[in-house]
Coordinates of C-alpha atoms in Angstrom, one line a residue:
M1 CA 44.1 -16.5 14.0
T2 CA 41.9 -19.4 15.1
A3 CA 41.1 -17.6 18.4
T4 CA 40.1 -14.5 16.5
R5 CA 37.9 -16.5 14.2
S6 CA 36.2 -18.2 17.2
F7 CA 35.7 -14.8 18.9
C8 CA 34.1 -13.4 15.8
A9 CA 31.9 -16.4 15.4
A10 CA 30.7 -16.0 19.0
I11 CA 29.9 -12.3 18.4
V12 CA 27.9 -13.2 15.3
A13 CA 26.0 -15.9 17.2
L14 CA 25.2 -13.4 19.9
V15 CA 24.0 -10.8 17.4
V16 CA 21.8 -13.4 15.7
L17 CA 20.4 -14.5 19.0
C18 CA 19.6 -10.9 19.9
V19 CA 17.8 -10.0 16.7
T20 CA 16.0 -13.2 15.9
P21 CA 12.7 -13.3 17.8
L22 CA 11.9 -16.7 19.4
P23 CA 8.3 -17.7 19.0
V24 CA 7.9 -18.5 22.7
M25 CA 9.4 -15.1 23.7
S26 CA 7.2 -13.3 21.2
D27 CA 4.1 -15.0 22.7
N28 CA 5.2 -14.1 26.2
V29 CA 5.5 -10.5 25.1
L30 CA 2.0 -10.5 23.5
S31 CA 0.4 -12.3 26.4
G32 CA 1.2 -9.4 28.6
M33 CA -1.1 -7.3 26.4
I34 CA -4.1 -9.5 26.9
E35 CA -6.4 -8.3 29.6
R36 CA -8.6 -11.3 30.0
D37 CA -10.1 -14.4 28.4
Y38 CA -12.8 -13.4 26.0
S39 CA -14.5 -16.8 25.9
P40 CA -17.5 -15.8 28.1
Q41 CA -18.2 -12.8 25.8
A42 CA -17.8 -15.0 22.8
D43 CA -20.2 -17.5 24.3
S44 CA -22.8 -14.8 25.0
L45 CA -22.7 -13.2 21.6
T46 CA -22.6 -16.4 19.6
T47 CA -25.6 -17.6 21.6
V48 CA -27.5 -14.5 20.5
L49 CA -26.6 -15.2 16.9
V50 CA -27.9 -18.7 17.2
R51 CA -31.1 -18.0 19.2
K52 CA -32.2 -14.9 17.3
F53 CA -30.9 -15.3 13.7
M54 CA -30.6 -19.1 13.0
N55 CA -33.3 -21.2 11.4
P56 CA -32.9 -24.2 13.6
S57 CA -34.4 -26.6 11.1
K58 CA -32.0 -25.6 8.3
G59 CA -28.9 -24.4 10.0
T60 CA -29.0 -21.2 7.9
F61 CA -29.4 -17.6 9.1
W62 CA -32.2 -15.1 8.7
A63 CA -31.3 -11.6 7.8
V64 CA -33.4 -10.2 10.7
P65 CA -34.3 -11.7 14.0
N66 CA -36.8 -14.6 14.3
N67 CA -39.5 -12.4 15.7
Q68 CA -39.7 -10.3 12.5
P69 CA -42.7 -11.1 10.2
N70 CA -40.7 -10.5 7.0
R71 CA -37.7 -12.7 8.0
E72 CA -38.1 -15.2 5.1
S73 CA -38.5 -12.6 2.4
E74 CA -35.6 -10.6 3.7
T75 CA -33.4 -13.7 3.7
T76 CA -34.2 -15.1 0.2
Y77 CA -31.2 -13.7 -1.6
I78 CA -28.5 -13.7 1.1
Y79 CA -26.0 -16.4 0.2
W80 CA -22.4 -15.3 0.6
Q81 CA -23.3 -13.8 4.0
Q82 CA -24.3 -17.3 5.1
A83 CA -20.6 -18.3 4.8
H84 CA -19.5 -15.8 7.4
A85 CA -22.3 -16.3 9.8
M86 CA -21.5 -20.0 9.7
D87 CA -17.8 -19.3 10.2
V88 CA -18.7 -17.9 13.6
L89 CA -20.1 -21.2 14.6
V90 CA -17.2 -23.1 13.2
Y91 CA -14.8 -21.0 15.4
A92 CA -17.1 -21.5 18.3
Y93 CA -17.0 -25.3 17.7
E94 CA -13.2 -25.3 17.6
R95 CA -13.1 -23.3 20.9
T96 CA -15.6 -25.4 22.8
K97 CA -15.1 -29.0 21.5
D98 CA -12.7 -29.9 24.4
T99 CA -14.1 -27.7 27.2
N100 CA -17.8 -28.0 26.4
P101 CA -18.5 -31.0 24.2
N102 CA -22.2 -30.8 24.5
Q103 CA -22.3 -27.2 23.3
A104 CA -19.9 -28.1 20.5
E105 CA -22.1 -30.9 19.4
T106 CA -25.0 -28.5 18.9
Y107 CA -22.8 -26.4 16.7
K108 CA -21.8 -29.5 14.7
R109 CA -25.4 -30.4 14.1
S110 CA -26.1 -26.9 12.8
I111 CA -23.0 -27.1 10.5
G112 CA -24.4 -30.3 9.0
L113 CA -27.8 -28.8 8.4
W114 CA -26.2 -25.7 6.8
Y115 CA -24.3 -28.0 4.4
K116 CA -27.4 -30.1 3.7
N117 CA -29.4 -27.0 2.8
H118 CA -26.6 -25.6 0.6
A119 CA -26.2 -22.4 2.7
N120 CA -29.6 -21.0 1.5
N121 CA -28.3 -20.9 -2.1
W122 CA -31.1 -19.2 -4.1
Y123 CA -29.6 -20.4 -7.5
H124 CA -30.4 -23.9 -8.6
D125 CA -29.1 -25.9 -11.6
S126 CA -30.1 -29.5 -12.1
N127 CA -26.6 -30.3 -13.4
D128 CA -24.9 -29.1 -10.3
A129 CA -24.3 -32.0 -7.9
T130 CA -22.9 -29.8 -5.1
G131 CA -25.8 -27.4 -4.6
F132 CA -23.4 -24.5 -4.3
L133 CA -23.1 -23.3 -7.9
N134 CA -24.0 -19.6 -8.2
T135 CA -23.8 -17.0 -10.9
Y136 CA -21.7 -14.8 -8.6
T137 CA -18.1 -16.1 -8.6
D138 CA -17.2 -14.3 -5.3
D139 CA -20.2 -15.9 -3.5
M140 CA -18.9 -19.3 -4.4
C141 CA -15.4 -18.4 -3.2
W142 CA -16.7 -17.3 0.2
I143 CA -18.7 -20.5 0.5
C144 CA -15.6 -22.6 -0.4
L145 CA -13.6 -20.9 2.3
T146 CA -16.2 -21.8 4.9
L147 CA -16.4 -25.4 3.6
L148 CA -12.6 -25.8 3.9
H149 CA -12.8 -24.3 7.4
I150 CA -15.4 -26.8 8.3
A151 CA -13.4 -29.7 6.9
D152 CA -10.4 -28.7 9.1
A153 CA -12.5 -28.2 12.2
L154 CA -14.5 -31.4 11.9
D155 CA -11.7 -33.4 10.2
D156 CA -14.3 -34.4 7.6
E157 CA -13.1 -34.7 4.0
Q158 CA -16.5 -34.4 2.4
Y159 CA -16.6 -30.6 3.0
A160 CA -13.2 -30.1 1.4
Q161 CA -14.1 -32.3 -1.5
T162 CA -17.2 -30.2 -2.2
A163 CA -15.1 -27.0 -2.1
R164 CA -12.6 -28.6 -4.5
T165 CA -15.4 -29.6 -6.9
V166 CA -16.9 -26.1 -6.8
F167 CA -13.5 -24.5 -7.4
D168 CA -12.5 -26.9 -10.2
S169 CA -15.8 -27.0 -12.0
Y170 CA -17.3 -23.5 -11.5
I171 CA -14.8 -21.0 -10.2
A172 CA -11.5 -21.5 -12.0
P173 CA -12.9 -22.1 -15.5
R174 CA -14.3 -18.6 -15.4
G175 CA -10.8 -17.1 -15.1
W176 CA -9.2 -15.2 -18.0
A177 CA -6.0 -13.4 -18.8
D178 CA -5.8 -9.8 -20.1
G179 CA -3.6 -8.4 -22.8
N180 CA -0.7 -8.0 -20.3
G181 CA -0.9 -11.7 -19.2
F182 CA -2.5 -11.1 -15.8
W183 CA -5.0 -13.9 -15.0
G184 CA -7.9 -13.3 -12.7
L185 CA -11.5 -14.3 -11.9
P186 CA -14.6 -12.4 -13.1
W187 CA -17.2 -11.2 -10.7
K188 CA -20.1 -12.9 -12.4
L189 CA -20.7 -15.7 -14.9
D190 CA -21.9 -13.2 -17.6
D191 CA -19.7 -10.3 -16.7
R192 CA -15.9 -10.5 -17.4
G193 CA -15.2 -7.6 -15.1
R194 CA -12.7 -8.4 -12.3
N195 CA -12.4 -7.0 -8.8
A196 CA -10.7 -7.5 -5.5
C197 CA -13.8 -8.9 -3.8
T198 CA -13.7 -11.9 -6.1
N199 CA -9.9 -12.4 -6.6
A200 CA -8.8 -12.0 -2.9
P201 CA -11.0 -14.9 -1.7
G202 CA -10.3 -16.8 -5.0
C203 CA -6.5 -16.6 -4.3
L204 CA -7.1 -17.8 -0.7
V205 CA -9.2 -20.7 -1.8
A206 CA -6.4 -21.8 -4.2
C207 CA -3.8 -21.5 -1.4
K208 CA -5.9 -23.7 0.9
L209 CA -6.6 -26.3 -1.7
Y210 CA -2.8 -26.5 -2.4
E211 CA -2.1 -26.9 1.3
R212 CA -4.6 -29.7 1.5
Y213 CA -4.0 -31.6 -1.7
A214 CA -0.4 -30.6 -2.7
D215 CA -1.5 -30.1 -6.3
E216 CA 0.9 -27.6 -8.0
Y217 CA -2.0 -26.4 -10.1
Y218 CA -3.6 -24.7 -7.1
R219 CA -0.4 -23.0 -6.1
Q220 CA 0.0 -21.6 -9.6
V221 CA -3.5 -20.3 -9.7
A222 CA -3.0 -18.6 -6.3
I223 CA 0.3 -17.0 -7.6
D224 CA -1.4 -15.9 -10.9
I225 CA -4.3 -14.2 -9.0
Y226 CA -1.8 -12.6 -6.6
N227 CA 0.1 -11.1 -9.6
Y228 CA -3.1 -9.8 -11.0
Q229 CA -4.2 -8.2 -7.8
A230 CA -0.7 -6.8 -6.9
N231 CA -0.5 -5.2 -10.4
E232 CA -3.9 -3.6 -9.8
M233 CA -2.6 -2.1 -6.5
K234 CA 0.5 -0.9 -8.2
T235 CA -0.9 0.6 -11.3
K236 CA -4.3 2.0 -10.0
L237 CA -3.4 2.9 -6.5
N238 CA -0.2 4.1 -4.9
N239 CA 0.7 0.7 -3.5
D240 CA 0.3 2.0 0.1
G241 CA -1.5 -1.1 1.2
R242 CA -5.0 -0.4 -0.3
V243 CA -6.3 -3.5 -2.1
E244 CA -8.9 -1.4 -3.8
D245 CA -10.6 2.0 -3.5
P246 CA -12.5 2.6 -1.4
P247 CA -10.6 0.2 0.9
L248 CA -13.1 -2.2 2.5
T249 CA -12.4 -4.3 5.5
Y250 CA -13.3 -7.6 3.9
T251 CA -11.1 -7.3 0.9
Q252 CA -8.2 -5.9 2.9
G253 CA -8.5 -8.8 5.3
T254 CA -8.9 -11.5 2.7
F255 CA -6.1 -10.4 0.4
G256 CA -3.8 -10.1 3.5
E257 CA -4.7 -13.6 4.5
A258 CA -4.0 -14.9 1.0
C259 CA -0.6 -13.3 1.0
R260 CA 0.2 -14.8 4.4
H261 CA -0.7 -18.3 3.0
L262 CA 1.4 -17.7 -0.1
F263 CA 4.3 -16.9 2.1
H264 CA 3.9 -20.2 3.9
I265 CA 3.5 -22.3 0.7
T266 CA 6.3 -20.6 -1.2
G267 CA 8.8 -19.3 1.4
D268 CA 9.0 -16.0 -0.5
D269 CA 9.3 -13.1 1.9
A270 CA 7.6 -10.7 -0.6
Y271 CA 4.3 -12.2 0.2
M272 CA 4.6 -11.7 3.9
T273 CA 5.7 -8.1 3.3
M274 CA 2.5 -7.6 1.3
A275 CA 0.4 -9.3 4.0
T276 CA 1.8 -7.0 6.8
K277 CA 1.4 -3.9 4.6
V278 CA -2.3 -4.7 3.7
I279 CA -3.4 -5.7 7.3
H280 CA -1.5 -2.8 8.8
Y281 CA -3.3 -0.4 6.5
L282 CA -6.6 -2.0 7.6
C283 CA -5.8 -1.4 11.3
T284 CA -4.3 2.1 11.0
S285 CA -5.6 4.0 8.0
T286 CA -8.3 6.6 8.7
R287 CA -9.9 5.2 5.5
C288 CA -10.7 2.0 7.5
V289 CA -10.6 3.1 11.1
D290 CA -12.8 5.6 13.0
R291 CA -11.8 6.7 16.5
G292 CA -9.4 3.8 16.9
I293 CA -11.7 1.0 15.8
L294 CA -13.1 -0.4 12.5
R295 CA -15.4 2.1 10.9
H296 CA -19.2 1.9 10.1
E297 CA -19.3 0.6 6.5
G298 CA -23.0 0.7 5.9
T299 CA -26.3 -0.9 6.9
S300 CA -27.0 -3.1 3.9
M301 CA -26.6 -6.9 4.4
D302 CA -23.4 -6.8 2.3
Q303 CA -21.8 -3.9 4.1
S304 CA -22.8 -4.9 7.6
I305 CA -21.0 -8.3 7.4
F306 CA -17.7 -7.0 5.9
K307 CA -16.0 -6.9 9.3
A308 CA -17.0 -10.5 10.0
V309 CA -14.7 -11.4 7.1
A310 CA -11.8 -9.3 8.2
V311 CA -11.3 -9.8 11.9
P312 CA -10.4 -13.5 11.9
Y313 CA -7.6 -12.7 9.4
I314 CA -6.3 -9.9 11.7
A315 CA -6.2 -12.5 14.4
N316 CA -4.3 -14.9 12.2
M317 CA -1.7 -12.3 11.6
A318 CA -1.5 -11.6 15.4
L319 CA -0.8 -15.3 16.0
D320 CA 1.5 -16.1 13.2
E321 CA 5.0 -16.4 14.6
D322 CA 6.5 -15.5 11.2
V323 CA 4.9 -12.0 11.3
P324 CA 7.4 -9.5 12.8
L325 CA 6.7 -8.9 16.5
T326 CA 6.1 -5.2 16.0
Y327 CA 3.2 -5.9 13.7
R328 CA 1.8 -8.7 15.9
R329 CA 1.7 -6.2 18.8
V330 CA -0.3 -3.7 16.6
F331 CA -2.7 -6.3 15.5
T332 CA -3.3 -7.8 19.0
R333 CA -3.8 -4.3 20.5
F334 CA -6.2 -3.3 17.7
L335 CA -8.3 -6.4 18.1
Q336 CA -8.6 -6.0 21.8
N337 CA -9.5 -2.3 21.5
N338 CA -12.3 -3.2 19.2
A339 CA -13.5 -6.0 21.5
K340 CA -13.5 -3.8 24.5
K341 CA -15.5 -1.0 22.7
L342 CA -18.1 -3.5 21.4
W343 CA -18.6 -5.1 24.8
A344 CA -18.9 -1.7 26.6
N345 CA -21.7 -0.6 24.2
L346 CA -23.8 -3.8 24.4
N347 CA -27.1 -3.7 26.3
L348 CA -26.7 -6.8 28.5
D349 CA -30.0 -6.1 30.3
K350 CA -31.9 -7.3 27.2
Y351 CA -30.0 -10.6 26.8
P352 CA -30.5 -12.6 24.8
A353 CA -31.9 -9.7 22.7
T354 CA -28.4 -8.2 23.0
Y355 CA -27.6 -6.9 19.5
C356 CA -24.4 -5.6 18.0
N357 CA -24.3 -2.2 16.3
Y358 CA -22.9 -1.5 12.8
Y359 CA -20.2 0.6 14.6
W360 CA -18.8 -0.9 17.7
G361 CA -18.1 2.4 19.4
E362 CA -21.7 3.3 19.9
P363 CA -24.8 1.5 21.3
V364 CA -27.2 -0.1 18.9
D365 CA -30.3 1.9 17.9
E366 CA -33.0 0.1 19.9
S367 CA -35.8 1.4 17.6
A368 CA -34.3 -0.2 14.5
V369 CA -34.6 -3.8 13.2
P370 CA -31.4 -5.6 14.2
S371 CA -29.1 -6.9 11.5
M372 CA -27.7 -10.4 11.1
G373 CA -24.7 -8.9 9.3
A374 CA -23.9 -6.6 12.2
M375 CA -24.5 -9.4 14.7
A376 CA -22.2 -11.8 12.8
S377 CA -19.5 -9.2 12.7
G378 CA -19.6 -8.6 16.4
C379 CA -19.6 -12.4 17.1
S380 CA -16.7 -12.8 14.7
L381 CA -14.7 -10.2 16.5
M382 CA -15.4 -11.7 19.9
E383 CA -14.6 -15.3 18.7
S384 CA -11.4 -14.0 17.2
M385 CA -10.4 -12.2 20.3
A386 CA -11.2 -15.3 22.4
R387 CA -9.0 -17.4 20.1
V388 CA -6.1 -14.9 20.4
A389 CA -6.5 -14.7 24.2
L390 CA -6.7 -18.5 24.7
R391 CA -3.6 -19.1 22.5
L392 CA -1.5 -16.4 24.2
L393 CA -2.7 -16.8 27.8
G394 CA -2.9 -20.5 27.8
D395 CA -4.0 -22.0 31.1
E396 CA -4.0 -18.6 32.8
S397 CA -7.1 -17.6 30.9
A398 CA -9.4 -19.9 32.9
I399 CA -8.5 -18.0 36.1
Q400 CA -9.0 -14.6 34.6
A401 CA -12.3 -15.3 32.8
V402 CA -14.5 -15.2 35.9
E403 CA -13.2 -11.8 36.9
I404 CA -14.8 -10.0 33.9
A405 CA -17.9 -11.9 32.9
A406 CA -20.0 -9.0 34.2
P407 CA -19.4 -5.2 33.7
A408 CA -17.2 -3.6 36.4
D409 CA -20.1 -1.8 38.0
A410 CA -22.6 -4.6 37.5
R411 CA -25.3 -5.2 40.1
G412 CA -27.3 -8.4 40.3
V413 CA -26.5 -12.0 39.3
Y414 CA -24.7 -12.9 36.1
S415 CA -24.0 -16.3 34.5
I416 CA -20.5 -17.4 33.9
D417 CA -20.8 -16.4 30.2
G418 CA -21.9 -12.8 31.1
R419 CA -25.7 -13.1 30.9
L420 CA -27.7 -11.0 33.4
M421 CA -29.8 -13.5 35.4
D422 CA -31.5 -11.2 37.8
R423 CA -30.9 -7.4 38.1
H424 CA -33.1 -7.0 41.2
A425 CA -32.5 -10.2 43.1
D426 CA -33.4 -10.0 46.8
S427 CA -30.3 -11.9 47.6
D428 CA -26.9 -11.8 46.1
R429 CA -26.7 -15.6 46.2
P430 CA -28.6 -17.5 43.4
H431 CA -30.9 -20.3 44.5
R432 CA -30.3 -22.7 41.7
S433 CA -27.1 -24.8 41.4
G434 CA -24.4 -23.5 39.1
I435 CA -21.6 -21.0 38.8
Y436 CA -22.4 -17.3 38.9
I437 CA -20.7 -13.9 39.0
V438 CA -21.9 -11.6 41.7
G439 CA -20.1 -8.3 42.3
N440 CA -17.2 -9.6 40.2
R441 CA -16.8 -12.6 42.5
K442 CA -17.4 -16.2 41.4
I443 CA -20.1 -17.9 43.4
V444 CA -20.5 -21.7 43.2
V445 CA -23.9 -23.0 44.3
K446 CA -24.2 -26.8 44.8

């Protein structure tokens, strides 16, 4: 009897071992899908965003490039978009702080200026000590998410405290419960209408505040908002993974990320089930995807920056070891396909005037005025793909990076970050000291 029981226990242990994915094994499987380190591409595109769209004296971003005569008037009323453009720099800072501290320090200075100038907030109230109060609730939610991201990246509590004050004083007090008891946030101060573009980031802010301060109030607010949004999906849609209709990348990504955090702060599998459903819909539905990559969602400043919000959250799902491996593979492959398409359609000959298109599967219209929203979205994608590759490839990535900094058929001399230095050089060997890519070979000139 004892021997039989021991044998059965051994069989059960073997089955558990076979069906339970180990994090290291999962990462090893995913690393085989990564074709290269995307840090050089991320460096190149983020440099374009900074050089062409950032106001260097304020750390904020223009809606159009700095050579446009109407850049100030075009930029007056963009506020929530500033959060996602700055997020690109925060990710770049996190990626470079150990490998390129000088570059990281420039990002850090810009982050400080952005904060000092209140992210170009057009709304002003003398009673607001934070400078981030706005009539639009969703705008404040996006800003709070970026402030919390900065606080984590810089290990600086002042940014988190500002986000907490904005949430406690201006965001949460606007919430209200309907006749069915579902509590949610209104879109605007003077409009009680509720929507996903406000409640998805509001839920995520509450999750992150709970993670930082362990105040049960924030967790309950996050759960209440989730219940409101999940009920909306159930009663108004067919609960297939759409957060709203039409499904937009930024609300899909943000609500999926909020669900992922809810899983981690509650341990309830239902939240992870919802997260995978929502992000999987984002990456596979023809309502969100066009020819295998994220669709063109429009040319307005709002629409053009939607994808900048979504892609970091897809990356988080790809890297989360609690997400089933099957889904992690889908998300990793999807991100890489988008990154490859974007890079293939960039005009590197015009660097640093190398602009991203609204749809990454086609080259940008050279006759049109470039968009900060489209540029930030492309940068966000490449920073996200670099983050995924660095995490999954580890030390191997440094070896692979030099092999792909220039296009496969490139002629001329390229910098290590993929910038074309000289297309028509008389010699294939640069004269100035540095590291270059020539004919897909690394050249070191001392």
